[in-house]
Amino acid sequence: MTRTRRIDIPNPTVLRSYLEQESDPTVRLRLILMNLIAELPRSLSLAQICAMVDVPEPTAYIWVRAWRERGYQGACHPTETGGEPGRPPSLDDSDLATLKSLLEAQPFWLTREVRTLIHEQFTVELSVSQVSRILREKLGMHFGKPYPHGDKRPRDAGAQLEARLITAYERLRAQGLSDEDIAIELVFLPPYAPVLNPIEFIWKTIKRVISVSFISSLDALRSQIRRTWNESARYCSYARWWIERFVPHVLDYK
């Protein structure tokens, strides 16, 4: 016999309203879980619902208690108590601003590299999970799996792309076009090197957001893809690294 779920979600209508508007994938997952608890039949246990979204049952109790006590702010920061301040954070606001500036110096970081950077810059020893939480919750940064480097990819794929771009640029300039007149030119990537295409990072972001979203229909999926695409495409960080790496002589386009 399935154990009856004995947990209630207060203000489910308000929760659904926040869920419809939420774009942060971390907060959205919390709202999705609580919405499932509120909407699904009571014959399902909390453990069964948690398994649907791969969330530990104790974590679900923390999220529900935070929502019950502090509403949306609790959903955003479920581990904060809202009471008297305890031990000061390892990194204060000034440290976090400095850390973010240091991280912007290169496009990709491994968590253990950030951990080493924090130790060297601030003499603070943190665990990998603590670093991950700081990056995600305090700096608003995201994670993704690195692209695999297959055996078929040329070792000099980056150099090949740079040479092709320079050739295309010089050919257009030789035709009498100025930098302002050059809008687009088709340049083929080296084979098996999708990481060299900046648009791949937008697709990667879309996949990450969808992976933690509750998609109720095909229209909802299309809407989520469109919304994430528009939000990601606003930022030039996807293209900035690419431009500085492969076409430094046309930096004005940045």
CSV table of C-alpha atoms in Angstrom, one decimal, residues 5-6 25 44 54-55 57 91-92 105 122 148 154 158 169-170 185 189 238 251:
chain,number,residue,atom,x,y,z
A,5,ARG,CA,1.4,12.0,1.8
A,6,ARG,CA,0.7,14.2,4.9
A,25,PRO,CA,16.3,27.4,-12.7
A,44,LEU,CA,1.3,9.7,-3.8
A,54,ASP,CA,15.4,13.9,-8.3
A,55,VAL,CA,15.2,15.8,-5.0
A,57,GLU,CA,13.0,14.0,0.7
A,91,LEU,CA,33.4,36.1,1.8
A,92,ASP,CA,31.8,39.4,2.3
A,105,ALA,CA,39.0,37.3,-16.8
A,122,PHE,CA,41.3,35.6,0.2
A,148,PRO,CA,34.2,16.4,-25.1
A,154,PRO,CA,41.8,18.5,-35.4
A,158,GLY,CA,41.1,26.9,-33.2
A,169,TYR,CA,38.1,39.4,-43.5
A,170,GLU,CA,41.0,40.2,-45.8
A,185,GLU,CA,30.4,36.3,-43.9
A,189,LEU,CA,34.0,25.6,-38.7
A,238,TYR,CA,28.7,34.4,-25.4
A,251,LEU,CA,37.3,44.3,-31.8
